[in-house]
Short mmCIF file of C-alpha atoms in Angstrom, two decimals:
data_model
loop_
_atom_site.label_atom_id
_atom_site.label_comp_id
_atom_site.label_asym_id
_atom_site.label_seq_id
_atom_site.Cartn_x
_atom_site.Cartn_y
_atom_site.Cartn_z
CA MET A 299 -58.00 -7.10 19.66
CA LYS A 300 -57.27 -3.42 19.08
CA THR A 301 -58.17 -1.81 15.78
CA VAL A 302 -55.51 0.28 14.07
CA SER A 303 -56.82 3.74 13.22
CA LEU A 304 -57.19 4.87 9.64
CA GLY A 305 -54.53 7.54 10.17
CA VAL A 306 -52.02 5.01 11.45
CA GLN A 307 -52.84 2.68 8.55
CA ARG A 308 -52.16 5.48 6.08
CA PHE A 309 -48.88 6.37 7.83
CA LEU A 310 -47.69 2.77 7.73
CA ALA A 311 -48.67 2.40 4.09
CA ALA A 312 -46.81 5.60 3.18
CA THR A 313 -43.74 4.49 5.12
CA LEU A 314 -43.68 1.07 3.45
CA ALA A 315 -44.13 2.66 0.04
CA SER A 316 -41.28 5.03 0.77
CA LEU A 317 -39.00 2.20 1.87
CA PHE A 318 -39.92 0.12 -1.17
CA SER A 319 -39.31 3.10 -3.44
CA PHE A 320 -35.89 3.77 -1.79
CA GLY A 321 -34.94 0.11 -2.11
CA ALA A 322 -35.92 0.03 -5.76
CA PHE A 323 -33.97 3.26 -6.34
CA ALA A 324 -30.89 1.88 -4.56
CA ALA A 325 -31.03 -1.33 -6.59
CA ALA A 326 -31.39 0.63 -9.81
CA ASP A 327 -28.54 2.92 -8.73
CA VAL A 328 -26.22 -0.06 -8.15
CA ALA A 329 -27.28 -1.71 -11.40
CA SER A 330 -26.39 1.42 -13.38
CA PHE A 331 -23.10 2.00 -11.54
CA PRO A 332 -20.89 3.55 -12.76
CA GLU A 333 -22.61 6.40 -14.57
CA LYS A 334 -19.62 8.75 -14.53
CA PRO A 335 -15.80 8.51 -14.35
CA ILE A 336 -14.22 6.89 -11.29
CA VAL A 337 -11.28 8.59 -9.59
CA ILE A 338 -8.49 6.47 -8.08
CA VAL A 339 -6.43 8.50 -5.62
CA VAL A 340 -2.77 7.51 -5.37
CA PRO A 341 -1.18 8.80 -2.15
CA GLN A 342 2.29 8.62 -3.70
CA SER A 343 4.05 10.45 -6.51
CA PRO A 344 3.93 9.49 -10.22
CA GLY A 345 6.20 6.57 -11.04
CA SER A 346 5.79 4.89 -7.65
CA VAL A 347 4.63 1.27 -7.45
CA ALA A 348 1.21 2.46 -6.24
CA ASP A 349 0.98 4.81 -9.22
CA ILE A 350 1.95 2.04 -11.64
CA MET A 351 -0.70 -0.23 -10.11
CA ALA A 352 -3.37 2.47 -10.31
CA ARG A 353 -2.73 3.08 -13.99
CA LEU A 354 -2.51 -0.60 -14.93
CA VAL A 355 -5.58 -1.70 -12.98
CA GLY A 356 -7.46 1.54 -13.63
CA LYS A 357 -7.27 1.12 -17.39
CA ALA A 358 -8.52 -2.48 -17.17
CA LEU A 359 -11.25 -1.48 -14.70
CA GLY A 360 -12.45 1.18 -17.09
CA GLU A 361 -12.72 -1.40 -19.85
CA GLN A 362 -14.61 -3.78 -17.56
CA LEU A 363 -17.03 -1.14 -16.24
CA GLY A 364 -17.49 0.92 -19.41
CA GLN A 365 -16.42 4.19 -17.80
CA ALA A 366 -13.24 6.22 -17.65
CA VAL A 367 -11.02 5.72 -14.59
CA VAL A 368 -8.94 8.77 -13.71
CA VAL A 369 -5.75 8.51 -11.62
CA GLU A 370 -5.14 11.41 -9.25
CA ASN A 371 -1.81 11.67 -7.38
CA ARG A 372 -2.04 13.22 -3.93
CA ALA A 373 1.36 12.56 -2.44
CA GLY A 374 2.65 13.71 0.91
CA ALA A 375 3.09 12.74 4.56
CA SER A 376 3.89 9.08 3.78
CA GLY A 377 0.49 8.67 2.09
CA ILE A 378 -1.64 10.29 4.80
CA ILE A 379 -2.88 13.15 2.60
CA GLY A 380 -4.25 10.92 -0.14
CA ALA A 381 -5.72 8.37 2.25
CA GLN A 382 -7.47 11.07 4.25
CA THR A 383 -8.94 12.51 1.07
CA VAL A 384 -10.64 9.20 0.25
CA ALA A 385 -11.69 8.54 3.85
CA ARG A 386 -13.70 11.79 3.71
CA ALA A 387 -15.09 11.26 0.21
CA LYS A 388 -18.73 10.44 -0.55
CA PRO A 389 -19.22 6.66 -0.20
CA ASP A 390 -20.69 6.11 -3.65
CA GLY A 391 -17.92 4.12 -5.36
CA TYR A 392 -16.67 7.03 -7.47
CA THR A 393 -13.64 7.88 -5.32
CA LEU A 394 -11.26 5.02 -4.55
CA LEU A 395 -7.82 4.69 -2.97
CA ILE A 396 -4.73 2.70 -3.81
CA GLY A 397 -3.82 1.85 -0.23
CA SER A 398 -0.66 0.10 0.82
CA VAL A 399 1.25 -1.54 3.65
CA SER A 400 2.16 2.02 4.64
CA THR A 401 -1.29 3.65 4.68
CA HIS A 402 -3.00 0.55 6.09
CA GLY A 403 -0.35 -0.95 8.34
CA LEU A 404 2.86 0.88 9.16
CA LEU A 405 1.37 4.31 9.87
CA SER A 406 -0.85 2.81 12.56
CA GLY A 407 2.28 2.23 14.61
CA THR A 408 4.20 5.38 13.79
CA GLU A 409 1.53 8.10 13.93
CA LYS A 410 0.03 9.01 17.28
CA ASN A 411 -2.89 10.97 15.83
CA LEU A 412 -3.40 9.45 12.39
CA ALA A 413 -5.85 11.57 10.39
CA TYR A 414 -7.94 8.52 9.51
CA ASP A 415 -8.71 5.07 10.88
CA PRO A 416 -7.36 2.42 8.45
CA ILE A 417 -10.06 -0.04 9.55
CA LYS A 418 -13.16 2.05 10.29
CA ASP A 419 -12.84 4.66 7.55
CA PHE A 420 -12.47 2.33 4.55
CA ALA A 421 -14.28 -0.47 2.76
CA PRO A 422 -11.69 -2.91 1.34
CA ILE A 423 -12.32 -4.05 -2.24
CA SER A 424 -9.34 -6.28 -3.11
CA GLN A 425 -5.62 -6.60 -2.70
CA LEU A 426 -3.79 -5.97 -5.98
CA ASN A 427 -0.20 -7.09 -5.56
CA ASP A 428 2.68 -7.79 -3.25
CA SER A 429 6.37 -7.18 -3.81
CA PRO A 430 9.66 -7.32 -1.93
CA LEU A 431 12.08 -4.42 -1.60
CA ALA A 432 15.83 -4.20 -2.19
CA LEU A 433 18.62 -3.27 0.19
CA VAL A 434 21.10 -1.04 -1.64
CA VAL A 435 24.35 0.78 -0.93
CA ASN A 436 26.76 2.99 -2.82
CA PRO A 437 29.39 0.86 -4.64
CA GLY A 438 32.06 3.28 -3.47
CA SER A 439 31.45 2.15 0.10
CA GLY A 440 33.35 -1.07 -0.55
CA ILE A 441 30.43 -3.06 0.91
CA SER A 442 29.63 -6.15 -1.16
CA THR A 443 27.27 -8.21 1.01
CA LEU A 444 24.66 -7.68 3.68
CA SER A 445 27.04 -9.27 6.20
CA ASP A 446 29.68 -6.69 5.21
CA PHE A 447 27.23 -3.90 5.95
CA VAL A 448 26.26 -5.32 9.34
CA GLU A 449 29.90 -5.75 10.33
CA ARG A 450 30.67 -2.15 9.40
CA ALA A 451 27.62 -0.85 11.26
CA LYS A 452 28.64 -2.79 14.39
CA ALA A 453 32.17 -1.44 14.12
CA SER A 454 30.88 2.15 13.89
CA PRO A 455 27.86 2.42 16.23
CA GLY A 456 25.77 5.52 15.70
CA ARG A 457 27.67 6.61 12.58
CA LEU A 458 25.99 4.88 9.61
CA SER A 459 22.69 6.25 8.35
CA TYR A 460 19.73 4.70 6.57
CA ALA A 461 17.65 6.75 4.15
CA SER A 462 13.90 6.16 3.93
CA ALA A 463 10.78 7.61 2.35
CA GLY A 464 9.44 8.67 5.74
CA ASN A 465 8.59 7.55 9.23
CA GLY A 466 5.81 5.17 8.25
CA SER A 467 7.28 3.85 5.02
CA GLY A 468 8.19 0.31 4.08
CA SER A 469 11.65 1.56 3.17
CA ARG A 470 12.17 2.44 6.82
CA PHE A 471 10.69 -0.68 8.35
CA THR A 472 12.77 -3.01 6.19
CA ILE A 473 15.94 -1.56 7.69
CA GLU A 474 14.35 -1.42 11.15
CA LEU A 475 13.95 -5.20 10.88
CA LEU A 476 17.62 -5.50 9.95
CA ARG A 477 18.59 -3.17 12.79
CA LEU A 478 16.58 -5.17 15.34
CA HIS A 479 17.84 -8.52 14.03
CA SER A 480 21.50 -7.47 14.20
CA LYS A 481 21.26 -5.04 17.15
CA LEU A 482 22.61 -2.12 15.15
CA ASP A 483 22.92 1.51 16.25
CA MET A 484 22.18 3.63 13.17
CA ILE A 485 20.80 7.04 12.24
CA HIS A 486 17.47 7.31 10.44
CA VAL A 487 17.26 10.06 7.79
CA PRO A 488 13.75 10.45 6.29
CA TYR A 489 13.18 11.91 2.83
CA ARG A 490 10.01 13.02 1.07
CA SER A 491 9.88 10.13 -1.40
CA PRO A 492 11.48 6.73 -2.09
CA MET A 493 13.49 8.12 -5.00
CA GLU A 494 14.90 10.94 -2.87
CA ALA A 495 16.14 8.31 -0.44
CA VAL A 496 17.73 6.39 -3.31
CA ARG A 497 19.37 9.53 -4.64
CA ALA A 498 20.82 10.17 -1.18
CA VAL A 499 22.61 6.81 -1.28
CA VAL A 500 23.76 7.40 -4.87
CA ALA A 501 25.20 10.75 -3.74
CA GLY A 502 26.88 9.21 -0.71
CA GLU A 503 24.64 11.11 1.72
CA GLY A 504 23.11 7.89 3.09
CA ASP A 505 24.75 4.53 3.73
CA ILE A 506 21.84 2.24 2.89
CA ALA A 507 18.27 2.43 1.57
CA SER A 508 15.48 -0.02 0.82
CA PRO A 509 13.56 1.05 -2.31
CA SER A 510 11.16 -0.82 -4.55
CA ILE A 511 13.00 -3.21 -6.86
CA PRO A 512 11.99 -1.61 -10.21
CA SER A 513 13.68 1.65 -9.22
CA VAL A 514 17.19 0.18 -8.98
CA PRO A 515 18.22 -2.08 -11.94
CA GLU A 516 19.30 0.79 -14.20
CA LEU A 517 21.25 2.43 -11.39
CA ILE A 518 22.92 -0.90 -10.64
CA ARG A 519 23.85 -1.43 -14.30
CA ALA A 520 25.26 2.11 -14.39
CA GLY A 521 27.45 1.33 -11.37
CA ARG A 522 25.73 3.88 -9.14
CA LEU A 523 24.13 1.40 -6.72
CA ARG A 524 24.89 -2.08 -5.43
CA ALA A 525 22.05 -4.37 -4.29
CA LEU A 526 22.91 -6.49 -1.25
CA ALA A 527 19.65 -8.46 -0.95
CA VAL A 528 15.95 -8.54 -1.71
CA THR A 529 13.44 -8.88 1.11
CA GLY A 530 11.09 -11.51 -0.36
CA ASP A 531 11.05 -15.29 0.02
CA LYS A 532 12.46 -15.76 -3.49
CA ARG A 533 14.78 -13.90 -5.84
CA SER A 534 13.39 -11.17 -8.05
CA PRO A 535 13.32 -11.70 -11.83
CA LEU A 536 14.50 -8.09 -12.12
CA LEU A 537 17.56 -8.82 -9.94
CA PRO A 538 18.21 -12.53 -10.47
CA ASP A 539 21.79 -12.40 -9.20
CA VAL A 540 20.87 -10.72 -5.91
CA PRO A 541 20.26 -13.10 -2.97
CA THR A 542 17.24 -12.98 -0.71
CA THR A 543 17.80 -11.83 2.85
CA ALA A 544 17.39 -15.45 3.95
CA GLU A 545 20.09 -16.56 1.51
CA ALA A 546 22.29 -13.77 2.85
CA GLY A 547 21.90 -15.12 6.39
CA PHE A 548 19.13 -12.83 7.66
CA ALA A 549 16.00 -14.97 7.52
CA SER A 550 14.00 -12.77 9.90
CA VAL A 551 14.49 -9.68 7.73
CA VAL A 552 11.54 -10.30 5.41
CA PHE A 553 9.30 -7.49 4.22
CA THR A 554 6.63 -7.60 1.54
CA SER A 555 5.11 -4.40 0.31
CA TRP A 556 1.57 -4.54 -1.08
CA THR A 557 -1.14 -2.38 -2.58
CA GLY A 558 -4.89 -2.74 -2.58
CA LEU A 559 -8.04 -0.95 -3.66
CA PHE A 560 -10.28 0.73 -1.06
CA ALA A 561 -13.52 2.72 -1.07
CA PRO A 562 -14.75 5.01 1.71
CA ALA A 563 -16.57 3.27 4.57
CA GLY A 564 -20.30 3.11 3.96
CA THR A 565 -20.04 2.36 0.26
CA PRO A 566 -22.96 0.02 -0.60
CA LYS A 567 -21.91 -3.61 -0.61
CA PRO A 568 -23.34 -4.31 -4.10
CA ILE A 569 -21.05 -1.59 -5.47
CA LEU A 570 -18.07 -3.07 -3.62
CA LEU A 571 -18.85 -6.49 -5.06
CA LYS A 572 -19.23 -5.05 -8.56
CA LEU A 573 -15.84 -3.35 -8.23
CA ASN A 574 -14.33 -6.54 -6.81
CA ARG A 575 -15.55 -8.61 -9.76
CA ALA A 576 -14.08 -6.05 -12.15
CA VAL A 577 -10.75 -6.17 -10.30
CA GLN A 578 -10.71 -9.97 -10.43
CA LYS A 579 -11.14 -9.84 -14.21
CA ALA A 580 -8.60 -7.04 -14.60
CA LEU A 581 -5.95 -9.03 -12.75
CA LYS A 582 -6.39 -11.89 -15.20
CA ASP A 583 -5.71 -9.66 -18.19
CA PRO A 584 -2.35 -10.74 -19.70
CA GLY A 585 -1.28 -7.15 -20.23
CA VAL A 586 -2.03 -6.21 -16.63
CA VAL A 587 -0.28 -9.31 -15.30
CA ARG A 588 2.77 -8.57 -17.44
CA GLY A 589 2.84 -4.95 -16.27
CA ILE A 590 2.64 -5.95 -12.62
CA GLU A 591 5.38 -8.53 -13.00
CA ASP A 592 7.55 -6.03 -14.87
CA SER A 593 7.23 -3.77 -11.82
CA GLY A 594 8.79 -6.51 -9.69
CA ALA A 595 5.50 -7.51 -8.06
CA THR A 596 3.10 -10.46 -8.06
CA PRO A 597 -0.63 -10.01 -8.82
CA VAL A 598 -2.88 -10.80 -5.84
CA SER A 599 -6.66 -10.64 -5.62
CA ASN A 600 -9.16 -11.66 -2.96
CA SER A 601 -12.68 -11.02 -1.72
CA PRO A 602 -13.57 -7.86 0.22
CA GLU A 603 -13.94 -9.98 3.37
CA ALA A 604 -10.57 -11.71 2.94
CA PHE A 605 -8.86 -8.42 2.18
CA ALA A 606 -10.44 -6.80 5.26
CA ALA A 607 -9.09 -9.62 7.45
CA PHE A 608 -5.65 -9.23 5.86
CA VAL A 609 -5.61 -5.46 6.50
CA GLN A 610 -6.59 -6.01 10.14
CA SER A 611 -3.70 -8.45 10.55
CA GLU A 612 -1.27 -5.95 8.95
CA VAL A 613 -2.34 -3.16 11.31
CA THR A 614 -1.85 -5.46 14.31
CA LYS A 615 1.51 -6.79 13.10
CA TRP A 616 3.11 -3.49 12.21
CA SER A 617 1.82 -1.63 15.25
CA LYS A 618 3.68 -4.19 17.36
CA ALA A 619 6.74 -3.98 15.12
CA ALA A 620 6.85 -0.21 15.55
CA GLN A 621 6.69 -0.61 19.30
CA ASP A 622 9.44 -3.26 19.29
CA ALA A 623 11.64 -1.08 17.09
CA GLY A 624 11.12 1.95 19.27
CA VAL A 625 9.70 3.95 16.37
CA ARG A 626 8.02 6.87 18.07
CA ALA A 627 4.56 7.98 17.10
CA GLN A 628 4.68 11.46 15.62
#
């Protein structure tokens, strides 16, 4: 049996001591997390559903973790700018992202050279909510139902337009589903934000749009918009008189928007789990639940593993949908 030299013994002892010291440091680091404010990046503008979620959940997270949570809006390019910012951030749990069906689903099918990988560049923490959208038109159009709209679009191929918040937005894909279902020839007009698309319909510059539900009740009450349907599997409490797409005769036109919390890939698992536990508690807070429901959404939480599997399924589903719809990668 060979004898290990004294020098080798010393090297091994030093290496083991170093590893033990690093492990103890890492454990202590996780135990004390967070030691400074956490930043949640919202890749949409203030007032968006993602922004509302960030502020609701962020406040509750701060209370759970004993540190301030700061919301930072970095809107632009259908969410790409904000998502890319977090993908490149230090993986220490202090920079998080409110991702969505757009940043982690739709853009995979519409962007040829996406600036980040929605699977490889992020560590999922938990889903936060899901919510349907609304299909709206200008009341002056004389269109009262979704069937009315489809009939008019078929009678005028290539003349009606649909306004969206961008190429990879849920507001586009909802109408793409309708277009595919009914074999419609329509013009897509992208805008910089969901509210700009809504304003286009209010102004008569677009024939139909599909915004988040909370953005339309006041405009409907003021007679500036008419809602034809909501895209969920049940009616929205905010628009109780508006049928679902299934009730309107378009059962395959179902779209649920969602948001979730992500960290950069490589964030230590104990930190992810600590953040997940805080999210789980936050989403049970009556004030948070009420705020989410007031925004037309339903609270949803899950484990990092379950959320990761869900995101993978969304990327696969919407990449295929983009191909089927002929939505070109940009």
